Coordinates of C-alpha atoms in Angstrom, one line a residue:
M1 CA 41.3 2.0 -6.0
S2 CA 42.7 5.3 -4.6
P3 CA 43.8 4.6 -0.9
S4 CA 41.7 7.8 0.3
I5 CA 38.5 6.3 -1.0
T6 CA 37.5 2.9 0.4
P7 CA 34.5 1.6 1.9
A8 CA 35.8 1.4 5.3
R9 CA 37.0 5.3 5.3
V10 CA 33.9 6.4 3.7
Y11 CA 31.5 4.5 5.9
S12 CA 33.4 5.3 9.1
S13 CA 33.5 9.2 8.2
A14 CA 29.6 9.0 7.7
I15 CA 29.2 7.3 11.0
A16 CA 31.6 9.7 12.6
L17 CA 29.8 12.6 11.1
R18 CA 26.5 11.7 12.6
L19 CA 28.1 10.9 16.0
A20 CA 29.7 14.3 16.0
F21 CA 26.2 15.9 15.4
L22 CA 24.6 13.7 17.9
F23 CA 26.9 14.9 20.6
Y24 CA 26.7 18.6 19.6
G25 CA 23.0 18.3 19.7
L26 CA 23.1 17.1 23.4
L27 CA 25.3 20.1 24.2
Q28 CA 23.1 22.5 22.3
D29 CA 19.9 21.3 24.0
A30 CA 21.6 21.3 27.5
Y31 CA 23.0 24.9 27.2
S32 CA 21.3 26.8 24.3
P33 CA 17.8 28.4 24.5
I34 CA 17.6 27.5 20.8
K35 CA 17.4 23.7 20.8
Y36 CA 18.9 21.4 18.4
T37 CA 16.3 18.8 18.6
D38 CA 13.6 19.0 16.0
I39 CA 10.1 19.8 17.5
D40 CA 8.5 16.9 15.7
Y41 CA 11.0 14.5 17.7
F42 CA 9.2 15.5 20.8
V43 CA 5.9 14.7 19.1
F44 CA 7.3 11.4 18.1
T45 CA 8.6 10.5 21.7
D46 CA 5.5 11.6 23.5
A47 CA 3.4 9.2 21.3
A48 CA 5.8 6.4 22.0
R49 CA 5.4 7.1 25.7
Y50 CA 1.7 6.8 25.1
V51 CA 2.0 3.7 23.4
S52 CA 4.3 2.2 26.3
Q53 CA 1.6 3.0 28.8
G54 CA -1.0 1.2 26.7
R55 CA -2.5 4.3 25.2
S56 CA -3.1 5.5 21.7
P57 CA -0.3 7.6 20.1
Y58 CA -3.1 9.8 18.6
E59 CA -3.8 11.2 22.2
R60 CA -0.5 13.3 21.3
E61 CA -1.9 16.4 19.6
T62 CA -0.4 16.7 16.0
Y63 CA 0.6 13.3 15.8
R64 CA -0.1 12.4 12.0
Y65 CA 1.7 9.3 11.4
T66 CA 1.5 5.6 11.5
P67 CA 1.5 3.9 14.8
L68 CA 4.6 2.0 13.5
L69 CA 6.8 5.0 14.1
A70 CA 5.4 5.3 17.9
W71 CA 6.0 1.7 18.3
L72 CA 9.6 1.8 16.9
L73 CA 10.3 4.7 19.3
I74 CA 9.3 3.0 22.5
P75 CA 12.6 2.6 24.0
T76 CA 12.8 6.5 24.2
S77 CA 10.4 6.5 27.0
W78 CA 12.7 4.2 29.1
Q79 CA 14.0 5.8 32.3
N80 CA 17.7 6.3 31.4
P81 CA 17.8 9.5 29.7
L82 CA 20.2 8.3 27.1
W83 CA 17.5 6.2 25.6
F84 CA 15.8 9.5 24.6
S85 CA 18.4 9.8 21.6
F86 CA 17.5 6.2 20.4
G87 CA 15.3 7.6 17.5
K88 CA 18.1 9.7 16.4
V89 CA 20.5 7.1 16.3
L90 CA 17.8 4.9 14.5
F91 CA 17.2 7.6 11.8
A92 CA 21.2 8.3 11.5
V93 CA 21.7 4.4 11.1
S94 CA 19.0 4.6 8.4
D95 CA 21.0 7.2 6.5
V96 CA 24.1 5.1 6.4
V97 CA 22.3 2.0 5.3
A98 CA 20.8 4.1 2.4
G99 CA 24.2 5.1 1.4
W100 CA 25.3 1.5 1.5
L101 CA 22.5 0.7 -0.7
I102 CA 23.4 3.5 -3.3
V103 CA 26.8 2.0 -3.7
R104 CA 25.3 -1.4 -4.4
I105 CA 22.8 0.1 -7.0
L106 CA 25.6 2.0 -8.7
Q107 CA 27.7 -0.9 -8.9
S108 CA 25.0 -3.4 -10.4
S109 CA 25.1 -4.2 -14.0
S110 CA 21.5 -3.3 -14.1
G111 CA 22.3 0.2 -12.6
A112 CA 25.3 2.4 -13.7
A113 CA 27.8 -0.6 -13.5
M114 CA 30.4 1.6 -11.6
S115 CA 33.5 0.8 -10.1
T116 CA 33.7 0.7 -6.3
E117 CA 35.8 3.9 -6.1
R118 CA 33.6 5.9 -8.5
A119 CA 30.3 4.6 -6.8
L120 CA 31.6 5.6 -3.3
K121 CA 32.3 9.2 -4.8
Y122 CA 28.6 9.5 -5.9
A123 CA 27.3 8.0 -2.7
S124 CA 29.4 10.3 -0.6
I125 CA 27.1 13.1 -1.7
W126 CA 24.7 11.5 0.5
L127 CA 26.8 9.7 3.2
L128 CA 29.0 12.8 3.9
N129 CA 26.4 15.5 3.4
P130 CA 26.2 17.6 6.6
M131 CA 22.6 18.6 5.7
V132 CA 21.4 14.8 5.6
A133 CA 23.3 14.2 8.6
T134 CA 21.7 17.3 10.5
I135 CA 18.3 16.4 9.5
S136 CA 18.4 12.8 10.8
T137 CA 20.3 13.8 14.1
R138 CA 17.9 16.5 14.9
G139 CA 15.2 13.7 15.0
S140 CA 13.3 13.9 11.5
S141 CA 12.1 10.5 10.6
E142 CA 12.6 11.0 6.9
G143 CA 15.8 8.9 7.2
L144 CA 13.6 5.8 7.8
L145 CA 11.4 6.7 4.8
G146 CA 14.6 7.6 2.7
V147 CA 16.1 3.9 3.4
M148 CA 12.8 2.4 2.4
V149 CA 12.7 4.2 -0.9
V150 CA 16.4 3.3 -1.7
A151 CA 15.9 -0.2 -0.6
L152 CA 12.8 -0.4 -3.1
L153 CA 15.0 0.8 -5.9
W154 CA 17.7 -1.6 -4.9
A155 CA 15.3 -4.4 -4.8
V156 CA 13.8 -3.6 -8.2
T157 CA 17.3 -3.3 -9.7
F158 CA 18.4 -6.8 -8.4
R159 CA 14.9 -8.0 -9.6
R160 CA 13.6 -9.1 -6.2
I161 CA 10.2 -8.1 -7.0
G162 CA 8.4 -9.6 -4.0
L163 CA 10.6 -7.9 -1.7
A164 CA 10.1 -4.8 -3.8
G165 CA 6.4 -5.0 -3.5
V166 CA 6.6 -5.5 0.4
L167 CA 8.8 -2.3 0.6
L168 CA 6.5 -0.3 -1.3
G169 CA 3.7 -1.3 0.5
L170 CA 5.6 -0.6 4.0
A171 CA 6.8 2.7 2.5
V172 CA 3.1 3.9 1.5
H173 CA 1.8 2.9 4.8
F174 CA 4.6 4.8 6.5
K175 CA 4.0 7.9 4.6
I176 CA 1.5 8.3 1.5
Y177 CA 3.7 9.8 -1.1
P178 CA 5.9 6.9 -2.2
F179 CA 2.9 5.4 -4.1
I180 CA 3.9 7.7 -7.0
Y181 CA 6.9 5.4 -7.6
G182 CA 4.6 2.4 -8.1
P183 CA 3.5 3.5 -11.8
S184 CA 7.3 4.1 -12.7
I185 CA 8.2 0.5 -11.4
L186 CA 5.3 -1.1 -13.3
W187 CA 6.1 0.6 -16.3
Y188 CA 9.8 -0.2 -16.0
L189 CA 8.9 -4.1 -15.5
E190 CA 8.7 -4.6 -19.0
S191 CA 8.9 -8.3 -20.3
P192 CA 11.9 -9.0 -22.3
Q193 CA 10.0 -9.9 -25.6
N194 CA 8.0 -6.8 -25.2
S195 CA 11.1 -4.6 -25.0
E196 CA 12.5 -6.2 -28.0
S197 CA 9.2 -5.6 -30.1
A198 CA 9.2 -1.9 -28.9
E199 CA 12.7 -1.3 -29.8
K200 CA 11.9 -2.9 -33.4
R201 CA 8.9 -0.4 -33.6
S202 CA 11.0 2.6 -32.6
S203 CA 14.1 1.7 -34.9
N204 CA 11.8 1.2 -38.0
P205 CA 11.0 4.9 -39.5
N206 CA 8.0 3.4 -41.4
A207 CA 6.2 1.9 -38.5
R208 CA 3.7 3.9 -36.6
S209 CA 4.2 3.5 -32.9
W210 CA 0.7 3.9 -31.6
T211 CA -1.7 2.1 -33.9
T212 CA -4.7 0.4 -32.5
Q213 CA -3.0 -2.9 -32.9
S214 CA 0.0 -1.8 -31.0
V215 CA -2.1 -0.3 -28.3
K216 CA -3.9 -3.5 -27.9
D217 CA -0.7 -5.5 -27.9
I218 CA 0.5 -3.5 -25.0
L219 CA -2.5 -3.8 -22.9
L220 CA -2.7 -7.5 -23.6
T221 CA 0.9 -8.1 -22.7
F222 CA 1.1 -5.5 -19.7
P223 CA 0.2 -8.0 -16.9
N224 CA 3.5 -9.9 -16.7
H225 CA 4.8 -12.1 -13.8
S226 CA 6.8 -9.3 -12.4
R227 CA 4.1 -6.8 -12.5
I228 CA 1.5 -9.1 -11.0
T229 CA 4.0 -10.2 -8.1
L230 CA 4.7 -6.3 -7.3
C231 CA 1.0 -5.4 -7.3
L232 CA 0.0 -8.4 -5.2
S233 CA 2.8 -8.1 -2.6
S234 CA 2.6 -4.3 -2.2
L235 CA -1.2 -4.4 -1.9
A236 CA -1.1 -7.4 0.6
T237 CA 1.5 -5.6 2.8
F238 CA -0.3 -2.1 2.7
S239 CA -3.6 -3.8 3.4
T240 CA -2.5 -6.0 6.2
L241 CA -0.8 -3.2 8.0
N242 CA -3.6 -0.8 7.6
L243 CA -6.4 -3.4 8.8
L244 CA -4.0 -4.2 11.7
M245 CA -3.6 -0.6 12.7
Y246 CA -7.3 0.0 12.2
A247 CA -8.3 -3.0 14.4
I248 CA -6.1 -1.5 17.3
Y249 CA -6.7 2.2 16.9
S250 CA -10.0 2.4 14.8
Q251 CA -11.1 5.8 13.3
P252 CA -8.3 8.0 14.8
F253 CA -5.6 6.0 12.7
L254 CA -7.7 6.8 9.5
E255 CA -8.1 10.3 10.4
H256 CA -4.6 11.4 11.5
T257 CA -2.7 8.9 9.2
F258 CA -4.5 9.4 5.8
L259 CA -7.6 11.7 5.8
Y260 CA -6.2 14.7 7.4
H261 CA -3.5 15.2 4.7
L262 CA -6.2 15.4 1.9
T263 CA -7.6 18.7 3.6
R264 CA -4.6 20.0 5.5
I265 CA -4.1 23.7 5.3
D266 CA -0.8 24.9 6.6
H267 CA 0.5 28.3 5.6
R268 CA 3.2 28.6 8.3
H269 CA 6.8 27.9 7.0
N270 CA 5.3 26.8 3.8
F271 CA 7.2 27.6 0.4
S272 CA 4.7 26.1 -1.8
P273 CA 3.3 27.8 -4.8
Y274 CA -0.1 27.6 -3.1
N275 CA 1.0 29.3 -0.2
T276 CA -0.8 32.6 -0.5
L277 CA -4.0 30.9 -1.5
L278 CA -4.0 28.7 1.5
H279 CA -3.2 31.5 3.7
L280 CA -6.4 33.4 2.6
S281 CA -8.4 30.3 2.9
S282 CA -7.4 29.7 6.4
A283 CA -7.7 33.3 7.2
M284 CA -11.0 34.1 5.5
P285 CA -12.9 30.7 5.0
D286 CA -16.2 32.5 4.1
K287 CA -14.8 34.9 1.5
V288 CA -12.8 32.5 -0.6
S289 CA -14.2 30.3 -3.5
S290 CA -16.3 27.3 -2.6
L291 CA -13.6 25.2 -4.5
K292 CA -11.4 23.4 -2.0
L293 CA -7.9 24.3 -3.0
E294 CA -6.4 22.2 -0.5
S295 CA -8.1 19.1 -2.1
L296 CA -7.6 20.2 -5.9
A297 CA -3.9 21.0 -5.3
F298 CA -3.3 17.2 -5.7
V299 CA -4.4 17.3 -9.5
P300 CA -1.4 19.0 -11.1
Q301 CA 0.9 17.5 -8.6
L302 CA -0.3 13.8 -9.2
A303 CA -0.7 14.4 -12.9
I304 CA 3.1 15.4 -13.4
S305 CA 4.7 13.2 -10.8
A306 CA 2.5 10.0 -10.9
V307 CA 1.6 10.0 -14.6
L308 CA 3.5 12.1 -17.2
I309 CA 6.9 11.6 -15.7
P310 CA 6.6 7.7 -15.4
I311 CA 5.5 7.3 -18.9
A312 CA 8.1 9.6 -20.4
L313 CA 11.2 8.3 -18.5
A314 CA 10.7 5.2 -16.4
K315 CA 11.7 2.6 -19.2
K316 CA 14.9 4.8 -19.8
D317 CA 16.2 5.3 -16.3
L318 CA 14.2 4.3 -13.1
A319 CA 16.4 5.8 -10.7
G320 CA 16.5 9.1 -12.6
T321 CA 12.6 8.8 -13.1
M322 CA 12.2 8.6 -9.3
M323 CA 14.3 11.6 -8.7
A324 CA 12.3 13.5 -11.1
Q325 CA 9.1 12.3 -9.6
T326 CA 10.2 13.4 -6.1
F327 CA 11.3 16.8 -7.4
A328 CA 8.0 17.4 -9.0
F329 CA 5.9 16.1 -6.1
V330 CA 7.8 18.5 -3.7
T331 CA 7.6 21.4 -6.1
F332 CA 3.8 21.2 -6.6
N333 CA 3.1 20.1 -2.8
K334 CA 0.7 22.2 -1.2
V335 CA 2.9 22.1 2.0
C336 CA 6.5 22.6 1.2
T337 CA 8.6 23.2 4.4
S338 CA 12.3 23.8 4.8
Q339 CA 13.2 20.1 5.2

């Protein structure tokens, strides 16, 4: 291993980078009219303050997230001003943990089976990326979701399927879109005997790949132990969290965490292919088509990211498939901001 590329140096550099941005952010917030802290972070911390007072986080206008986020950030409401940055530190730590998991995945025999040095080089694209560090230290919660998704990939790679289900359920509760990874993981979790038979069919030029019998065999053998475990554990986690939050916060929880996103129209700072149509729909609601674009936009997005890509790629490379799904989901999302 090169003396300049060691785990200690890479991880310490990643931590130092985030600390530098954190302290720079404090200075910019204190002395510049243009603030370093993301406006969403003030939404999170206001909601956390309401929770600490025994109130609902949804009393904070534009809070569209699970109450879990507000609960996690309760320390930001404590009296010492230094605690206000607790959330930024939490998000930055999540970044570093995600980088460590990336190294573990790349080193695994089920992954790329890379050497430690090579895995660290690739992980440094994340760990030492100033864009990633800036987003988390400005107060964006994407770092939390990022580490959940990478941990999900790690759990599947190391065949810890029950844990993978829990992480998938938690991630989907936290933000809806990680559910697109479910089909890929299910398709990836093939039984060994099914994989062998599929390879034999594909290697035999005289065999027809999609006969009635082969389709029947696939359907009958699809519910294996790993797939059932993943479905049950993810469904149990997702349901438990949602029932708990609904019991505490009732309809506002459903409205702001899930239902709002189905009909959301946001034409500001939006780079999606639907931006102009959404702008017209927002400005002239009585003159546009009766078809609700904000709801129909999900159709091509989900068809590509949650169906076509998993079927085409998941059995070949799960990590690459999840990257392609994310890229397609963001590209065709009706709200696509700079972050």
